[in-house]
Short mmCIF file of C-alpha atoms in Angstrom, two decimals:
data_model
loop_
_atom_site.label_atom_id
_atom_site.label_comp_id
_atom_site.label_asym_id
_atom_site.label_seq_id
_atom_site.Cartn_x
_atom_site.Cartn_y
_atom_site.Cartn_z
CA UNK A 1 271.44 110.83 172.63
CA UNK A 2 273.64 113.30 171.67
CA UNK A 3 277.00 110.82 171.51
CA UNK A 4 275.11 108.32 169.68
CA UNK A 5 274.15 110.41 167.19
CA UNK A 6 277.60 111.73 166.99
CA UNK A 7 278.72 108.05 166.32
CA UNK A 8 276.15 107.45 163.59
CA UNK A 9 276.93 110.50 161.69
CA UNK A 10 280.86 109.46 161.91
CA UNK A 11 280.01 105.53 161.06
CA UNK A 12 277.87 107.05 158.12
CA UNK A 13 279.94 110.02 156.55
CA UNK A 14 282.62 106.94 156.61
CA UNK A 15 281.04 104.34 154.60
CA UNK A 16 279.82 107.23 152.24
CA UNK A 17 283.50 107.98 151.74
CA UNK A 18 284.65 104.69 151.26
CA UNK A 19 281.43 104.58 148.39
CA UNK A 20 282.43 107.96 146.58
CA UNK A 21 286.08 106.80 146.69
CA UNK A 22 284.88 103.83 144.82
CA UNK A 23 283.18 105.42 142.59
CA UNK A 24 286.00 107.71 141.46
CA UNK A 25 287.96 104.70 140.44
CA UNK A 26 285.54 103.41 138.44
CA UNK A 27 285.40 106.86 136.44
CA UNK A 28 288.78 107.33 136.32
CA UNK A 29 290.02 107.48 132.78
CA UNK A 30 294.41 106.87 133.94
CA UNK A 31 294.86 104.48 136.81
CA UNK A 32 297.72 106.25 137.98
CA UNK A 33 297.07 110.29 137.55
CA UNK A 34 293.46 110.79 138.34
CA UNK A 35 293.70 109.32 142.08
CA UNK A 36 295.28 112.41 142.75
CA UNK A 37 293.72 114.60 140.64
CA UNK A 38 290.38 113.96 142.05
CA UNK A 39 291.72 114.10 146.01
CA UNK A 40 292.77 117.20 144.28
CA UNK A 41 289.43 118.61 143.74
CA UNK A 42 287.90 116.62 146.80
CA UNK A 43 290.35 118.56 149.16
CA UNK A 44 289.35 121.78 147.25
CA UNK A 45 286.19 121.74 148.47
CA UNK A 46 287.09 120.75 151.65
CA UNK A 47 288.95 123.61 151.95
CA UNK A 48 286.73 126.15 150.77
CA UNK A 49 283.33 124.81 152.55
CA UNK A 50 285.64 124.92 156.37
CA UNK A 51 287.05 128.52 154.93
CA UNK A 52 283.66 130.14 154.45
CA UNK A 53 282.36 128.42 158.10
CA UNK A 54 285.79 130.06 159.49
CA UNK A 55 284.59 133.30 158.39
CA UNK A 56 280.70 133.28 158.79
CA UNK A 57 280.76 131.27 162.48
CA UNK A 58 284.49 132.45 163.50
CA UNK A 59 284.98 135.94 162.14
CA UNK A 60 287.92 134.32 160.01
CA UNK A 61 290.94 131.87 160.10
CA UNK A 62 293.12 132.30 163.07
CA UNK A 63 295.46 130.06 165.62
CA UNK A 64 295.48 131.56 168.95
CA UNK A 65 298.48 129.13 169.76
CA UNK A 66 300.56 128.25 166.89
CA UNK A 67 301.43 125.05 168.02
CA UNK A 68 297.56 124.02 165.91
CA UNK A 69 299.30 125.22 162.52
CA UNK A 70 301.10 122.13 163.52
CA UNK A 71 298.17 119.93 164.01
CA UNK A 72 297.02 121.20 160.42
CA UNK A 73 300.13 120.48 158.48
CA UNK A 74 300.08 117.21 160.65
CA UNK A 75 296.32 116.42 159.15
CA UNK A 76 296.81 117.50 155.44
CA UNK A 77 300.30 115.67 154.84
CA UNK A 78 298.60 112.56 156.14
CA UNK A 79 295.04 112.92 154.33
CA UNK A 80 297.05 113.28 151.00
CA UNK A 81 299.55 110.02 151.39
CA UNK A 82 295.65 108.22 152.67
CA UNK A 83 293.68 109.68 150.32
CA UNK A 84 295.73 109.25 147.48
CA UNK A 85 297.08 105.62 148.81
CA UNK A 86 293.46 104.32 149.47
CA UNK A 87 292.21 105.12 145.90
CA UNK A 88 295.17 103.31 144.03
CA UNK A 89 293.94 100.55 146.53
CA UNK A 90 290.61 100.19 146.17
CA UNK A 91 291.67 101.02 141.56
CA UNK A 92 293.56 97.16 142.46
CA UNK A 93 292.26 95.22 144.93
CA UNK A 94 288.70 94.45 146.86
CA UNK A 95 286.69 97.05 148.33
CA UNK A 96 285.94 95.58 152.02
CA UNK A 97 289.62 94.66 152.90
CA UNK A 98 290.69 97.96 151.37
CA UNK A 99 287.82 99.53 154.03
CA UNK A 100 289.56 97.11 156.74
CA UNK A 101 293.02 98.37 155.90
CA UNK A 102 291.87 102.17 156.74
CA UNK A 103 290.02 101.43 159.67
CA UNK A 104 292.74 99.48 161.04
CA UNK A 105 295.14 102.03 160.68
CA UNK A 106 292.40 104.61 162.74
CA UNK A 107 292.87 102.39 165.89
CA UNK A 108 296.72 103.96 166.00
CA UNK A 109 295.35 107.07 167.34
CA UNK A 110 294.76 104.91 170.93
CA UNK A 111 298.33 104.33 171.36
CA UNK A 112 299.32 107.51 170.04
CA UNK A 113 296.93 109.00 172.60
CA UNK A 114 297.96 106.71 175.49
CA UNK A 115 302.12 107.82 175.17
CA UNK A 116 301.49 111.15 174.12
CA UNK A 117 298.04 112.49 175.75
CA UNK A 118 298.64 109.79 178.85
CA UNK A 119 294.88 108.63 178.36
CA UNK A 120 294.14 105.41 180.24
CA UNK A 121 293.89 102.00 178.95
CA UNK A 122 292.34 99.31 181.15
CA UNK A 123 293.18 95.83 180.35
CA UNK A 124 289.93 94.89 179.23
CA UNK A 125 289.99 97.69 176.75
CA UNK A 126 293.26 96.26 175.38
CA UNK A 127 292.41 92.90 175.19
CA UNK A 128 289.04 93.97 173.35
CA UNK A 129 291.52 95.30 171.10
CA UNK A 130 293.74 92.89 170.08
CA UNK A 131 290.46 90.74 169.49
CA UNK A 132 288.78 93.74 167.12
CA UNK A 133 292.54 93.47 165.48
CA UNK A 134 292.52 89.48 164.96
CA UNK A 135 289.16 89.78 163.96
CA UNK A 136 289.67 92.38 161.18
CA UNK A 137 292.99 89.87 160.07
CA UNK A 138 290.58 87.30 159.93
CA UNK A 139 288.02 89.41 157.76
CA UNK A 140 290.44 90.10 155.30
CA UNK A 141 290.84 87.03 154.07
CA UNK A 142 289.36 86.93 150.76
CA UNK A 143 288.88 84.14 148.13
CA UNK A 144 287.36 83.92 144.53
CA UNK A 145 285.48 86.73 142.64
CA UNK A 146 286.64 88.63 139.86
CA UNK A 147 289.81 89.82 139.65
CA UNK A 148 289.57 93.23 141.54
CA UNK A 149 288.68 91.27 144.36
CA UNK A 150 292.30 89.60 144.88
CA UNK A 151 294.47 90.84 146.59
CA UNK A 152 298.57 91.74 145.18
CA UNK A 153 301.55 93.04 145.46
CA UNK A 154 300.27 96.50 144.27
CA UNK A 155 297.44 96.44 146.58
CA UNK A 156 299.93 95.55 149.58
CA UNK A 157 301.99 98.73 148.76
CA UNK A 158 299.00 101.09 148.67
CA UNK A 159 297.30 99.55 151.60
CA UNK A 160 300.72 99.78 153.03
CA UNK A 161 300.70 103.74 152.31
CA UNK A 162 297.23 104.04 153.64
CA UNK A 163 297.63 102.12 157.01
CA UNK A 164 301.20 104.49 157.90
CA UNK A 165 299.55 107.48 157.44
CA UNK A 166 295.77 107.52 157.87
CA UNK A 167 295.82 107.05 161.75
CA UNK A 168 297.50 110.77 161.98
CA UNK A 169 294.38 112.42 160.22
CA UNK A 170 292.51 111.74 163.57
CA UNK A 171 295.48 112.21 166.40
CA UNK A 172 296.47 115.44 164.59
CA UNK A 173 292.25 116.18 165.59
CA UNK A 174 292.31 114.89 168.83
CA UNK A 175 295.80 116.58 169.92
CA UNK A 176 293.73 120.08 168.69
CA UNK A 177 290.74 119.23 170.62
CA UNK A 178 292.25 117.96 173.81
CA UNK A 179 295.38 120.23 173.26
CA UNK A 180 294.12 123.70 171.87
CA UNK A 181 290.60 123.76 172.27
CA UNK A 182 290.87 127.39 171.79
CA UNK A 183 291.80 126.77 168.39
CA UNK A 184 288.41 126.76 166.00
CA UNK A 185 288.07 123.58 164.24
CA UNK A 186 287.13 125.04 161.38
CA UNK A 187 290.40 127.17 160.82
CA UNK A 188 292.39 123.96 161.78
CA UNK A 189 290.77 121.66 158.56
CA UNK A 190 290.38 125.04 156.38
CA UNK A 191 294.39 125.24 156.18
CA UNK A 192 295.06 121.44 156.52
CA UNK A 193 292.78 120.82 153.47
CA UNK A 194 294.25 123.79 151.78
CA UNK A 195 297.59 122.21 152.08
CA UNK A 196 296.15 118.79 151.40
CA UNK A 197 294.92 120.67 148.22
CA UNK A 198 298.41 121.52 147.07
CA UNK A 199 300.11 117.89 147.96
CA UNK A 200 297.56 116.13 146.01
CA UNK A 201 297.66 118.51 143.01
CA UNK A 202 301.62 117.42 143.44
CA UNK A 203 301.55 114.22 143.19
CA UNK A 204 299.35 114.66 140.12
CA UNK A 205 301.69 116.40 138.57
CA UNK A 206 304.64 113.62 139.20
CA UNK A 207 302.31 111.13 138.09
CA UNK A 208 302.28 112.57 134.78
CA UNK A 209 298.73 114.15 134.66
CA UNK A 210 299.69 117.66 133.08
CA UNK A 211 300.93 115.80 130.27
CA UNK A 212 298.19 113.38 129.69
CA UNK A 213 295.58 116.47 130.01
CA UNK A 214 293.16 114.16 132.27
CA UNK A 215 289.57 115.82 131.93
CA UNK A 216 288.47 116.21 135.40
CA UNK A 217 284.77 115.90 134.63
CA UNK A 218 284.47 112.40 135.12
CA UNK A 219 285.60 112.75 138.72
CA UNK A 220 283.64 115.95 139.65
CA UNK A 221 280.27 114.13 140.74
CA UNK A 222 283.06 111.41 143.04
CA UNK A 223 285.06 114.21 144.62
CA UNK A 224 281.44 116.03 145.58
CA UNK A 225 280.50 112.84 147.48
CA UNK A 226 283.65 112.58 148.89
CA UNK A 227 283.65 116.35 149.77
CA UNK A 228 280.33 116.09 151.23
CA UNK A 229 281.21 112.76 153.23
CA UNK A 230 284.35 114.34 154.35
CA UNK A 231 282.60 117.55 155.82
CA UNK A 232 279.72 114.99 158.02
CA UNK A 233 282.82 112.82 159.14
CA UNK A 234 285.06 115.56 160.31
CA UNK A 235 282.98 117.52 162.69
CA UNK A 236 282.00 114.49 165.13
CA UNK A 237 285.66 113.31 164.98
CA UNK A 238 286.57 116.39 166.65
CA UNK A 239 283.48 116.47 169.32
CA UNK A 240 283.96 113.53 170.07
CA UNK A 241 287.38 113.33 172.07
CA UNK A 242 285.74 115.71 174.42
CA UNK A 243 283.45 112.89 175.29
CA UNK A 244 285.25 109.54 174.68
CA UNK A 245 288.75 108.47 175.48
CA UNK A 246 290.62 107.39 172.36
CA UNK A 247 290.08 103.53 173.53
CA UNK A 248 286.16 103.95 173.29
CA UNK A 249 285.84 106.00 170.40
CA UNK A 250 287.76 104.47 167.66
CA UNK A 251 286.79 100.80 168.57
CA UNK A 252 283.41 101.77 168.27
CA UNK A 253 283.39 104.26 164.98
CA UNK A 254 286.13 102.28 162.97
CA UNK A 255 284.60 98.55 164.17
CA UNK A 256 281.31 99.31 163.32
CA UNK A 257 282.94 101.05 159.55
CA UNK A 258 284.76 97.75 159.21
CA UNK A 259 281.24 95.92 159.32
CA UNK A 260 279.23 98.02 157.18
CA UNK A 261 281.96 97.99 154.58
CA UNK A 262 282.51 93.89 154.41
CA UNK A 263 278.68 94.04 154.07
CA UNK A 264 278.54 96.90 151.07
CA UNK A 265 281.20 95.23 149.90
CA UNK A 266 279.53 91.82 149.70
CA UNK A 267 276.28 92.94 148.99
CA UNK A 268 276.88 95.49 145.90
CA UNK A 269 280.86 94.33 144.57
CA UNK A 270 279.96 90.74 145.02
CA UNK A 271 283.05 90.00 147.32
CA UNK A 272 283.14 86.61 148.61
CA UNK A 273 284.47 85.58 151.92
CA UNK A 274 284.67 82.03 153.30
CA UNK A 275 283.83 80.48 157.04
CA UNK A 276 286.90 81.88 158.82
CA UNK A 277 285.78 85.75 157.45
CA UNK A 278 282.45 84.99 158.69
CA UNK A 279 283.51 83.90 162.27
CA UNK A 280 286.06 87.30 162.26
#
């Protein structure tokens, strides 16, 4: 029961994500600047909740083999281009492709994992998938509904930011788990959140945000959901690889994301999708 429940708590802490992303956009008062101002605060939190667990259930931050500093610059440059990428998405274009896009991009870790880690792939597990793949193509096909639903140029470019990068967050994980499980996991998102903290606080700055003096009170109640989501979804991603080859786990987490999203996404932002989305 115990990787089941694992799986659940991953599939769940997901979709809340996806939610308290999509919330933040609909508070945000500057389409450009407060995407990264509110990572900004969400990675914060991050930070400091995996700093105080470092201390309390560690006896502080460490990195018996420095190689994991690597792993957490590796996780906190990517969460920033996602995070930051996946809000400016979901600001311009329909929330269940947008949830497609990211999950998607997590099924990289299984061929990162297969060169670099040399875990196995049977055939059957890569023909199941190249069908999850087509399937999720077909899903995202997305007609009618209001504007935010359609998908442009803008949302291509964000979606295109969010698929390159978000498939490190988990490999950078899985090469600490399998790699340097000596390392505590807790150090490892403590100073790749910290970091993520700083990036995201940059790229509000280049956006223009000091300028504009964005209040960040509209976003606070967001970036605490996304916090909180965040915090669920990272501890069973990095349990899990000592359980489940990359091939197993991320069909099953991100696939069964993918469907909970086109359903939120149908059910409360009144997305439409026609026969061929159906049958995906």
């Amino acid at each position: 029961m115990y990787i089941p429940f694992l799986i659940l708590l991953s599939v769940t802490a997901a979709s809340g994500l996806s939610l308290s992303y999509k919330f933040g956009t609909r508070r945000a008062t500057d389409k450009v600047s407060s995407p990264p101002l509110m990572c900004t605060i969400a990675a914060l939190l991050v930070c400091i909740i995996y700093t105080l667990l470092a201390f309390v259930l560690d006896g502080g931050i460490a990195f018996p083999q420095k190689i994991s500093l690597l792993y957490a610059v590796m996780a906190g440059v990517a969460y920033s281009c996602a995070a930051v990428g996946y809000l400016l998405a979901l600001e311009c274009g329909p929330y269940s492709v947008t949830v497609i896009v990211l999950n998607i991009s997590s099924f990289m870790p299984i061929l990162y994992s297969h060169l670099f880690l040399q875990e196995d792939i049977s055939p059957w597990q890569l023909a199941g998938l190249a069908v999850m793949i087509v399937a999720c193509v077909t899903l995202a096909i997305v007609r009618g509904g209001a504007k935010s639903n359609r998908i442009s140029l803008r949302w291509v470019l964000f979606a295109l930011l969010v698929f390159a990068s978000n498939g490190f967050i988990n490999f950078a994980i899985r090469l600490n788990t399998t790699l340097t499980p000596d390392t505590s996991r807790n150090s490892l998102f403590a100073v790749a959140y910290a970091l993520a903290t700083v990036l995201c606080f940059l790229f509000y700055i280049l956006t223009g945000g000091l300028k504009k003096r964005i209040s960040p009170k509209p976003l606070i109640l967001p970036a605490l959901g996304v916090a909180g989501s965040l915090t669920l979804q990272l501890t069973p991603n990095a349990i899990l690889p000592l359980f489940l080859t990359a091939a197993l786990q991320y069909p099953l987490v991100n696939g069964m994301t993918i469907l909970l999203g086109v359903v939120i996404g149908v059910v409360f932002f009144k997305e439409k999708i026609n026969m061929k989305a159906v049958v995906g």
